[in-house]
Coordinates of C-alpha atoms and ligand atoms in Angstrom, one line a residue:
X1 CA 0.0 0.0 0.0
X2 CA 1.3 3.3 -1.1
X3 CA 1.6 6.0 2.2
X4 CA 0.8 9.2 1.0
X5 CA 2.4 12.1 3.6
X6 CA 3.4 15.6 2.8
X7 CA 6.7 14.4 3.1
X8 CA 6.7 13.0 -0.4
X9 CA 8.0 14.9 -2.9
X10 CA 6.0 17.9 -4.8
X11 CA 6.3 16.0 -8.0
X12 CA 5.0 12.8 -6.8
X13 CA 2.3 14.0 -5.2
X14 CA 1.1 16.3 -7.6
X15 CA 0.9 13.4 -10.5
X16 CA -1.1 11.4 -8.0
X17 CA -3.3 14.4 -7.9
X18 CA -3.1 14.3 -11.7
X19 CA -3.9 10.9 -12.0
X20 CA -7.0 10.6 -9.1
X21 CA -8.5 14.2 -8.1
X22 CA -11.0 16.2 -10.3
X23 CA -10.4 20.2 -8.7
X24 CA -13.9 22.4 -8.8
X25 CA -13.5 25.0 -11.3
X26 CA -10.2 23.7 -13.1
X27 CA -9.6 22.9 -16.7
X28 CA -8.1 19.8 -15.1
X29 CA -5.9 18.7 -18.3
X30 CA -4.6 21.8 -18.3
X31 CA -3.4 21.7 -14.6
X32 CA -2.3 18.2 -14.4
X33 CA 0.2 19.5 -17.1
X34 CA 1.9 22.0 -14.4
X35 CA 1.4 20.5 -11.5
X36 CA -1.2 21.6 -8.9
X37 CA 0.7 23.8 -5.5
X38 CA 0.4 21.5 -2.2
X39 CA -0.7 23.3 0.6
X40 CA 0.8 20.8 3.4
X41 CA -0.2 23.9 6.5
X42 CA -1.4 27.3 7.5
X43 CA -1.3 29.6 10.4
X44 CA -2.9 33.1 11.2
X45 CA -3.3 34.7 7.4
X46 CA -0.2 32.2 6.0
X47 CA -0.5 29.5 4.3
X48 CA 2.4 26.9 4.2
X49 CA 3.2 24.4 0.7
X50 CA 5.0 21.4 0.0
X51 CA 8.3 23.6 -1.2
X52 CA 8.1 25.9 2.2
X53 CA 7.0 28.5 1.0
X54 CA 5.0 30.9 2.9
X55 CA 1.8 32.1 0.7
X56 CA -0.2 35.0 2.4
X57 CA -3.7 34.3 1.7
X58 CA -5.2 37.1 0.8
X59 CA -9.1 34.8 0.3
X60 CA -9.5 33.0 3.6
X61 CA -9.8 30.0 1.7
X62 CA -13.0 30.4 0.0
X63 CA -14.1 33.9 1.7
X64 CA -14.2 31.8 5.1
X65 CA -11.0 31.3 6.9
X66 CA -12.5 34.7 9.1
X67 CA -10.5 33.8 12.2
X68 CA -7.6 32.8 10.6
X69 CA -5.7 29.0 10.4
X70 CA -4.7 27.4 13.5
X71 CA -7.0 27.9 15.8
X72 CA -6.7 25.1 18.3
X73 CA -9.6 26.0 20.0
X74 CA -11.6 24.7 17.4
X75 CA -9.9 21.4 17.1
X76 CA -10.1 20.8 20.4
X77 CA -14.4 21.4 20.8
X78 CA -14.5 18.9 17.4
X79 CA -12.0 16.1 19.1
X80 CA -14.7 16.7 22.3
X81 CA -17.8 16.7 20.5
X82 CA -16.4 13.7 18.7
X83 CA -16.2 11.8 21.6
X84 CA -19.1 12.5 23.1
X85 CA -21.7 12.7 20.2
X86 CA -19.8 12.4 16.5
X87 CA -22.9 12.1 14.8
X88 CA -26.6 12.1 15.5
X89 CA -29.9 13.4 13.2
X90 CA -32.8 16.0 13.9
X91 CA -35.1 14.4 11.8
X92 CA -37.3 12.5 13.8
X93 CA -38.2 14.0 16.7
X94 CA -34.7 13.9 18.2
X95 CA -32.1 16.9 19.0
X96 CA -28.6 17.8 20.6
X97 CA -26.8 20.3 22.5
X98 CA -24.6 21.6 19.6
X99 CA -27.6 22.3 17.3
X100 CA -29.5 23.6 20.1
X101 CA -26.8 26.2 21.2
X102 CA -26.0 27.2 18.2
X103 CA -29.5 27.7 16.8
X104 CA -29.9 29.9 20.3
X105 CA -26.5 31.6 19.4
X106 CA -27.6 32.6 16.1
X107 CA -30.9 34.2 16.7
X108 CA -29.3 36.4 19.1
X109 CA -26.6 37.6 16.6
X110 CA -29.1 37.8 13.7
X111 CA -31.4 41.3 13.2
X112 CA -34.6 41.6 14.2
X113 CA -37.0 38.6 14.5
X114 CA -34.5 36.0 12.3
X115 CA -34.8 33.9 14.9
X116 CA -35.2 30.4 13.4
X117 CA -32.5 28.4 11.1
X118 CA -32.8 24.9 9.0
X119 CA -29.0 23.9 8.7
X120 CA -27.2 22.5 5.5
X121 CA -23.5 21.5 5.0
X122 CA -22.9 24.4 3.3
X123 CA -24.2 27.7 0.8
X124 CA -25.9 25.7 -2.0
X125 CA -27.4 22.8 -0.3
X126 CA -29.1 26.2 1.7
X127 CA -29.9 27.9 -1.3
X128 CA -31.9 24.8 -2.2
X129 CA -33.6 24.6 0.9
X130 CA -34.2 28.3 0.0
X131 CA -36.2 27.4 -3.4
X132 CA -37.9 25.3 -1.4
X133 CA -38.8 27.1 1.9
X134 CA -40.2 30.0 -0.1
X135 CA -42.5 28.4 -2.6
X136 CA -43.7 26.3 0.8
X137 CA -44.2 28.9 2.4
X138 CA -46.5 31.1 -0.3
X139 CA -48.5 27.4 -0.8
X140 CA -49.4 27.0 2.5
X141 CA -50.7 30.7 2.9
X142 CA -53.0 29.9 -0.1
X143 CA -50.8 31.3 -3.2
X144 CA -49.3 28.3 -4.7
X145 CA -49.0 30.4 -7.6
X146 CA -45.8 32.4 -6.3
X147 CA -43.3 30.6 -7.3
X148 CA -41.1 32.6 -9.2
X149 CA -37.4 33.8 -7.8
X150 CA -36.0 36.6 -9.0
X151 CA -32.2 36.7 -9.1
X152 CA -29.5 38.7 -10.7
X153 CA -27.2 38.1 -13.5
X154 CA -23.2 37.1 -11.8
X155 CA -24.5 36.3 -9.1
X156 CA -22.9 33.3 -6.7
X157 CA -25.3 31.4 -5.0
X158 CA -23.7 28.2 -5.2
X159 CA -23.4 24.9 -7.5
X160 CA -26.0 22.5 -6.9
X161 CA -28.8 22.4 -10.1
X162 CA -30.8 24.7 -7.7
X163 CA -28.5 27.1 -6.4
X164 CA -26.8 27.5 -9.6
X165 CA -29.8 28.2 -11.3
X166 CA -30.4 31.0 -8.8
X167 CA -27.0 32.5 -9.7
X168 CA -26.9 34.1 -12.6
X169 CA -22.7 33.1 -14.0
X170 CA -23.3 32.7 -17.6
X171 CA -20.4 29.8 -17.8
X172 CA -22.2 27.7 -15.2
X173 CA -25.5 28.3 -17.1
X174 CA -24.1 26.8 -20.3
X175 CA -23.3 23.5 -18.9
X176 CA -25.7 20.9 -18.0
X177 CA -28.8 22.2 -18.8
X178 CA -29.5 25.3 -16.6
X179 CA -31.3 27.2 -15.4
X180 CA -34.3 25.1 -13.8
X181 CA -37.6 27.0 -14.9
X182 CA -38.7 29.2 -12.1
X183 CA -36.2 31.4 -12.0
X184 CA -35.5 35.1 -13.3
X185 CA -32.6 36.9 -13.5
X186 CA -32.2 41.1 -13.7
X187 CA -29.2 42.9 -14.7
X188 CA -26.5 43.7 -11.9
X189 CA -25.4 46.8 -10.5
X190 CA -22.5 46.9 -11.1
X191 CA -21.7 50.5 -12.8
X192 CA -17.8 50.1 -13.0
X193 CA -18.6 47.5 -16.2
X194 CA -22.2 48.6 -17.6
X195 CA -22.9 52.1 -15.8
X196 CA -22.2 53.8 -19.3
X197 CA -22.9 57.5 -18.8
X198 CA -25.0 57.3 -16.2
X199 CA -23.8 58.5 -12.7
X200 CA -23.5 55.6 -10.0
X201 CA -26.5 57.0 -8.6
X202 CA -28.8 57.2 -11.5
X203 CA -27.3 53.7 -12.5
X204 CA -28.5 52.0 -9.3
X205 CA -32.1 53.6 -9.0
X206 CA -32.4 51.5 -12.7
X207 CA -30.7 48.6 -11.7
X208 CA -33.2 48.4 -8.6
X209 CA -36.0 49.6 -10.7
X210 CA -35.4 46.4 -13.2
X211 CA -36.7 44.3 -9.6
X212 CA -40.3 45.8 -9.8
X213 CA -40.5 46.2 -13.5
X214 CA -39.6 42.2 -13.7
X215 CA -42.5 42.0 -10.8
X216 CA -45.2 43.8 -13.1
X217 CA -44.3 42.0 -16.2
X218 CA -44.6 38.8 -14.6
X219 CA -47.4 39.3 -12.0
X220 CA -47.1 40.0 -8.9
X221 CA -49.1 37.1 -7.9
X222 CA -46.6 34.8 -9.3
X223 CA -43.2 35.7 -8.0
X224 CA -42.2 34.3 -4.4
X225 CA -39.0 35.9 -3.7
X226 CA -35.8 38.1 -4.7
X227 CA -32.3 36.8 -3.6
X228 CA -29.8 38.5 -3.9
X229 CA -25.9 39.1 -2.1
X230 CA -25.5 42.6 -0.3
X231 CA -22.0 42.4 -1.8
X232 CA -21.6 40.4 -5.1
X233 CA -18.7 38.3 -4.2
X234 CA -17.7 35.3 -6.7
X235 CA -19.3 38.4 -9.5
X236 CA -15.8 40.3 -8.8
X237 CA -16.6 42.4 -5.5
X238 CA -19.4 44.4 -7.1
X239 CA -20.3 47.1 -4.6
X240 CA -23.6 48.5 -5.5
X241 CA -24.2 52.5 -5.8
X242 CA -25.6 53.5 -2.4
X243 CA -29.3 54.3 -4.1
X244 CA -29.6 50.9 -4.5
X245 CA -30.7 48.9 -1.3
X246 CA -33.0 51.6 -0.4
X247 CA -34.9 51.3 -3.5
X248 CA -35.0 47.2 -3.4
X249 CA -36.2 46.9 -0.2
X250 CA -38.7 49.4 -1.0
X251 CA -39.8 47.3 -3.9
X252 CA -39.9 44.0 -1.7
X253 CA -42.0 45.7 1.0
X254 CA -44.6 47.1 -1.4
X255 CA -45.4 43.9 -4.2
X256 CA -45.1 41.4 -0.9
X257 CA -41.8 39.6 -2.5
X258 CA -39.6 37.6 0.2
X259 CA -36.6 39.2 0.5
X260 CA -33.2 36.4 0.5
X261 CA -30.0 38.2 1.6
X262 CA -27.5 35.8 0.9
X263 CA -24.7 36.2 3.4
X264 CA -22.6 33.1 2.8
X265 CA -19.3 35.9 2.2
X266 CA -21.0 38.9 3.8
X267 CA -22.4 37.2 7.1
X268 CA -20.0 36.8 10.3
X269 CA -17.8 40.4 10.2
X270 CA -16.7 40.4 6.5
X271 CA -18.2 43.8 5.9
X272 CA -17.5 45.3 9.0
X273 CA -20.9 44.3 10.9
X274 CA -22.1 40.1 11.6
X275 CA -24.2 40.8 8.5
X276 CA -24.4 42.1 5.2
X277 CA -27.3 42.8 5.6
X278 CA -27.1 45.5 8.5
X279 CA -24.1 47.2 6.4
X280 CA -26.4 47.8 4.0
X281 CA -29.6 48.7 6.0
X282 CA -31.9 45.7 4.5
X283 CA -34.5 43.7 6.4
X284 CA -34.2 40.1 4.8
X285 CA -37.0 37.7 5.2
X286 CA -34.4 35.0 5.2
X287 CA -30.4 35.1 5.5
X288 CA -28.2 32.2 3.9
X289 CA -25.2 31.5 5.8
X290 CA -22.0 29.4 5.2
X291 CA -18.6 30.1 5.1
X292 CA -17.7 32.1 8.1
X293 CA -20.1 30.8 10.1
X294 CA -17.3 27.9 10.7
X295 CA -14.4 29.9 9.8
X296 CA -14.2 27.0 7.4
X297 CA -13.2 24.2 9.6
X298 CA -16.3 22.4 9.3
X299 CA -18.7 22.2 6.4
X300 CA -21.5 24.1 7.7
X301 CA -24.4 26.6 6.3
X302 CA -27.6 27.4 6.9
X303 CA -31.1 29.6 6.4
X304 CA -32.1 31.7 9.4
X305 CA -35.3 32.8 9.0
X306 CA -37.9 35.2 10.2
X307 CA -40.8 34.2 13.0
X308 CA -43.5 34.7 10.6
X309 CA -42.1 32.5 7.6
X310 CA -41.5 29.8 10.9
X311 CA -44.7 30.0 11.8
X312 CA -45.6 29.5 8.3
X313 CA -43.3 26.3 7.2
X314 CA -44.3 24.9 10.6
X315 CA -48.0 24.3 9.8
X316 CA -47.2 21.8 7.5
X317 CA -44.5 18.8 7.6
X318 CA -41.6 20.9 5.1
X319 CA -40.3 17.6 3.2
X320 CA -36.9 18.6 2.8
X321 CA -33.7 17.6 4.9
X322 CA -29.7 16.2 5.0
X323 CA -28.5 13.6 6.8
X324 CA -25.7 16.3 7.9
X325 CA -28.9 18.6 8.9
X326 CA -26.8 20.6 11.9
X327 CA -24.2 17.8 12.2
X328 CA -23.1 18.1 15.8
X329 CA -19.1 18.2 15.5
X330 CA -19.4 21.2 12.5
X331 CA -22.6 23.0 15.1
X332 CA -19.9 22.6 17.6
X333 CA -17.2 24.4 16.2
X334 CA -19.4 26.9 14.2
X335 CA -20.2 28.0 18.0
X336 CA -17.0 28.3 18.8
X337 CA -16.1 30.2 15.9
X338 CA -18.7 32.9 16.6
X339 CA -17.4 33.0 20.5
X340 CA -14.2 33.5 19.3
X341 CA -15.7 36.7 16.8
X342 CA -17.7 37.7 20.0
X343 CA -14.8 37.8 22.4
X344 CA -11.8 38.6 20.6
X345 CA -14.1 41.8 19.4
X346 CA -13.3 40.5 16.0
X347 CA -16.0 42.6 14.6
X348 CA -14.5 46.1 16.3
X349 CA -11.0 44.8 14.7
X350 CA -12.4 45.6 11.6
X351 CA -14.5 48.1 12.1
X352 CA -11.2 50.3 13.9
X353 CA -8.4 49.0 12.4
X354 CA -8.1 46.5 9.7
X355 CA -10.7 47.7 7.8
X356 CA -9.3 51.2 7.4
X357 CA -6.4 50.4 6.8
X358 CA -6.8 48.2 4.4
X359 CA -9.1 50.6 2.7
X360 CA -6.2 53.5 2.8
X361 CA -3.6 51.2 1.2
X362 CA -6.4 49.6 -1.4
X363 CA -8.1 52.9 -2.5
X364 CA -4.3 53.8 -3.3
X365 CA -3.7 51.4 -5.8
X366 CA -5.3 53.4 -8.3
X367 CA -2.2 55.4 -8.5
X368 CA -1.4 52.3 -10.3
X369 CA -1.2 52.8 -14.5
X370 CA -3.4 49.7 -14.5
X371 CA -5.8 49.9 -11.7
X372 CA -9.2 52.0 -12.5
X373 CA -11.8 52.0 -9.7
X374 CA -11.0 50.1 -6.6
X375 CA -14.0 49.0 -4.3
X376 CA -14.1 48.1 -0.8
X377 CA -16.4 47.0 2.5
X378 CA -15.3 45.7 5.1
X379 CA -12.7 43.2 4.2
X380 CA -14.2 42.7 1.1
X381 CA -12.6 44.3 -1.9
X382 CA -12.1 44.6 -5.5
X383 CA -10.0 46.6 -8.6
X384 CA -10.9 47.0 -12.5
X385 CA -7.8 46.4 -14.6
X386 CA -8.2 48.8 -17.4
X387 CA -5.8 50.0 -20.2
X388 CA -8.0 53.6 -20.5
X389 CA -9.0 54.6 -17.1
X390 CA -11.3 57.5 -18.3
X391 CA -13.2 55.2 -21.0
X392 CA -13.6 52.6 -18.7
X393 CA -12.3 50.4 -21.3
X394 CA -12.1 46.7 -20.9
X395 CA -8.9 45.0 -22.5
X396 CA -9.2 43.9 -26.4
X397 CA -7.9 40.8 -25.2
X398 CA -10.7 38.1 -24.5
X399 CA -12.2 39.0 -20.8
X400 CA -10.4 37.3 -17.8
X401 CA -6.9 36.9 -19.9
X402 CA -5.1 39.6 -18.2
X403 CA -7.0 39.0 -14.8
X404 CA -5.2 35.7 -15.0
X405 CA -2.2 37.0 -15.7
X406 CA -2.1 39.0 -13.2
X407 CA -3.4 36.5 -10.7
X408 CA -0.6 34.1 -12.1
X409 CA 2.0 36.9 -11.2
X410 CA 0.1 36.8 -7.6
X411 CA 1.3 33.4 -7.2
X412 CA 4.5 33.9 -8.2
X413 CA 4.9 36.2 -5.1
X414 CA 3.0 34.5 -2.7
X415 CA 0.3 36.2 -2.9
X416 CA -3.2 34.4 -3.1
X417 CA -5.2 37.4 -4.7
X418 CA -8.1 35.8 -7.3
X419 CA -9.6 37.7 -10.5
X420 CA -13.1 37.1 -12.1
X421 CA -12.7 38.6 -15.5
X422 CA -10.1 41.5 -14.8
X423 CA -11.0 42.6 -11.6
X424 CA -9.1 41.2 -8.8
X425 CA -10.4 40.6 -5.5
X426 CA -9.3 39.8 -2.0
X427 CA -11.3 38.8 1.0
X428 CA -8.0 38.1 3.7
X429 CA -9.2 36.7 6.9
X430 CA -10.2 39.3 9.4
X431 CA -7.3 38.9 11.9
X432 CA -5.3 40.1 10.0
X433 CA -3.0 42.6 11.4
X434 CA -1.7 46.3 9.4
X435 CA 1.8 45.0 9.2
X436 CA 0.5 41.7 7.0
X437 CA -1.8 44.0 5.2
X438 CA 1.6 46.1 4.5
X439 CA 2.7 42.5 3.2
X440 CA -0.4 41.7 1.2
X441 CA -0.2 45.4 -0.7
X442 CA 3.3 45.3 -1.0
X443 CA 3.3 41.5 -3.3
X444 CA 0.0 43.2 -5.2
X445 CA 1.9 46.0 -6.2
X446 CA 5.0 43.9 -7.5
X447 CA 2.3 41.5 -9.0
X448 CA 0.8 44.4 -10.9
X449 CA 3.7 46.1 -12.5
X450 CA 4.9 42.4 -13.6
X451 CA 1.3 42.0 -15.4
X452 CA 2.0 45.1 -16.8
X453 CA 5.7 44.5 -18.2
X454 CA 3.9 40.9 -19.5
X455 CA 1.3 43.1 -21.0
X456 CA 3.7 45.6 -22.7
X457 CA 6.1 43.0 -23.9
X458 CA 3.0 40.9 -25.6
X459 CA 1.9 44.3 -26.5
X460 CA -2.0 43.4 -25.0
X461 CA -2.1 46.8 -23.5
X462 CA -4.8 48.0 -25.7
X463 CA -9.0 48.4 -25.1
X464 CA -11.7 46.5 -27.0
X465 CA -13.0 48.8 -29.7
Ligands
PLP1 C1 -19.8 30.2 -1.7 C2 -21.1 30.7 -1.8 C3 -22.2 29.9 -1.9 C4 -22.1 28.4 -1.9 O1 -21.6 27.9 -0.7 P1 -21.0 26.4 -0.7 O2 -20.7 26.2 0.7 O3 -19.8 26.4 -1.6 O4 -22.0 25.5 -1.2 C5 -23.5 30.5 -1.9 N1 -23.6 31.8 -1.9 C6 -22.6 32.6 -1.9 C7 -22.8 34.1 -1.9 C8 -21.3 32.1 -1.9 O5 -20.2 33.0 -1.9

């Protein structure tokens, strides 16, 4: 039998990856040929590989690592809970400690009268349960007719059938057969890209005004719910213009629409409050959560929902459930997690210092030749690679092939900074201190004037016509 450690050598073990692991999101021809980077450890905001090197991880993971890697608090509630209770269901008339505390724990943190939540292993399988809970819900108050979601174009709401169909990425739609009917997606606001001459503000009354025009074309009486993130994440850190909240939430309230903030990036401090949702003054009906929630180091997610929708599902038996249904070891360390936010004040960390700090040295990239807007909230952030600031011009080049380059040049540095299209975006955990954001802006700004040597000597410095 073959012992696989992280002692073997990078080679070795990245043909066996080669040979045996299908990555998410990967051409994976394409990176068996060079070779996939090990990632053998990780501590605080630094993630360790097979070669030694030290990689500062500018994503927390997957937008979740919030309190950083290492935390042996959290291993040492999942070797406990192990012991005492590894696994057990809620389905039938049966519960535990972990789901109960943490279900207690979260309708104290969440706004207003979210005081309810049906767990999931992670974002999508929630989502789904979201399809689900809403169109329920509308049945059993005698409108079987609202069905209908409403959704909005590069949006992430996961990757199962139904949560991808909610999102609105073009590439995911164009494999396998999706969307599922039911769903409707309106434009994004995101003004940086498709604003045209319209000021931010102007751009996001139309971009909110598409949400009721959508309602009245397809009847009020037949559209359930609109989901949407307060911060498009996966879409490229797309900060809507500040007249655009207002005027949704003004549109859900008057045509009686569910409102679905999904907070799977926003929720748990990444935009400087526990939710998205407060930075951005909404009153969701239902919140997804994921991610954070666990800090990552158990596969955990959720729907919290309000006490009338509650009251509503709980009239009927709601046919829906995972085995992993608020698994006890993950409901364990997810509470942990948020005791750790709570009492290291990890929320007042970003709020007074990481967050505006990181915003000083951010907004100053676009001192760079390359950079055009840059966008931030919270620890949430974005910039437009342009080659003509004032036009707003995208590249000529086909969209996403200079983003990569640059994210390739990222790499190089040990800097784990992503791109969708050519933005770039980082989401670093929240712990992280001014001295390692001095670190994280210092390999960004070596990794941008290397994309822009590349992009001079292959002479791809010109816009699209
Ligand atoms: C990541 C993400 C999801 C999906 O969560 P998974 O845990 O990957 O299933 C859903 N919504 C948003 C906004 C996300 O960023």
């Amino acid at each position: 039998m073959t012992v696989i450690t992280n002692h073997m050598p990078t080679a070795e073990l990245q043909a066996l990856d080669a040979a045996h692991h299908m990555h998410p999101f990967t051409a994976n021809a394409e990176l068996a040929a060079k070779g996939a980077r090990v990632i053998t450890g990780a501590k605080g905001v630094y993630l360790t590989d097979s070669e030694g090197e030290r990689i500062l991880d500018g994503m927390a993971g997957l937008w979740c690592v919030n309190i950083g890697y290492g935390r042996d608090e959290l291993a040492e509630v999942a070797v406990r809970q192990m012991r005492e209770l590894p696994y057990y269901n809620t389905f039938f008339q049966t519960t535990h400690v972990p789901a109960i505390a943490l279900s207690a724990k979260l309708a104290e943190l969440a706004p207003g009268d979210l005081n309810h939540v049906f767990y999931a292993s992670g974002g999508s399988e929630a989502n789904d349960t979201n399809i689900r809970l809403v169109r329920t819900y509308w049945a059993e108050k005698g409108k079987p007719s609202k069905k209908i979601i409403i959704s909005r174009k590069n949006a992430y709401h996961g990757s199962t059938v139904g949560s991808a169909s909610l999102g609105g990425m073009a590439g995911m739609h164009a494999q396998g057969g999706l969307p599922i009917p039911g769903i409707h997606h309106i434009d994004q606001p995101n003004w940086w890209a498709e604003g045209g001459d319209m000021t931010p503000e102007e751009f996001g009354l139309e971009r909110a005004r598409q949400l009721e025009q959508a309602i009245l074309d397809l009847g009020e009486d037949n559209v359930a719910a609109f989901i949407a993130e307060p911060v498009q994440g996966a879409g490229g850190v797309i900060v809507a213009p500040d007249s655009y909240w207002p005027e949704i939430q003004r549109i859900c309230d008057k045509y009686e629409i569910l409102l679905i903030a999904d907070e799977v990036i926003c929720g748990f401090g990444r935009t400087g409050n526990w939710f998205g949702s407060q930075t951005m003054n909404i009153r969701p009906d239902i919140m997804t959560i994921a991610k954070g929630l666990s800090s990552g180091y158990q596969p955990i997610g959720g729907s919290i929902v309000r006490d009338e929708v509650a009251e509503v599902i709980g009239r009927t038996e709601f046919n829906h459930g995972y085995t992993y249904s608020a698994h006890p070891v993950a409901a364990a360390v997810a509470l942990k997690n948020l005791e750790i936010i709570e009492e290291e004040d990890l929320i007042g960390h970003v709020q007074k210092v990481a967050a505006p700090y990181l915003k000083q040295k951010w907004e100053a990239l676009t001192d760079h030749p390359l950079v055009g807007e840059a966008r931030i909230v919270g620890m949430m952030a974005s910039i437009a690679l342009t080659p003509d600031k004032e036009a707003r011009a995208p590249f000529a080049t086909e969209p996403g092939t200079v983003g990569y380059i640059c994210r390739e040049r990222c790499f190089a540095n040990n800097l784990i900074m992503r791109h969708v299209g050519d933005r770039m975006i980082i989401a670093p955990p929240l712990v992280i201190s001014p001295e390692e954001v001095d670190v994280l802006i210092d390999r960004a700004r070596i990794a941008l004037d290397e994309t822009l040597d590349e992009l001079k000597r292959q002479d791809m410095l010109k816009a699209a016509s």
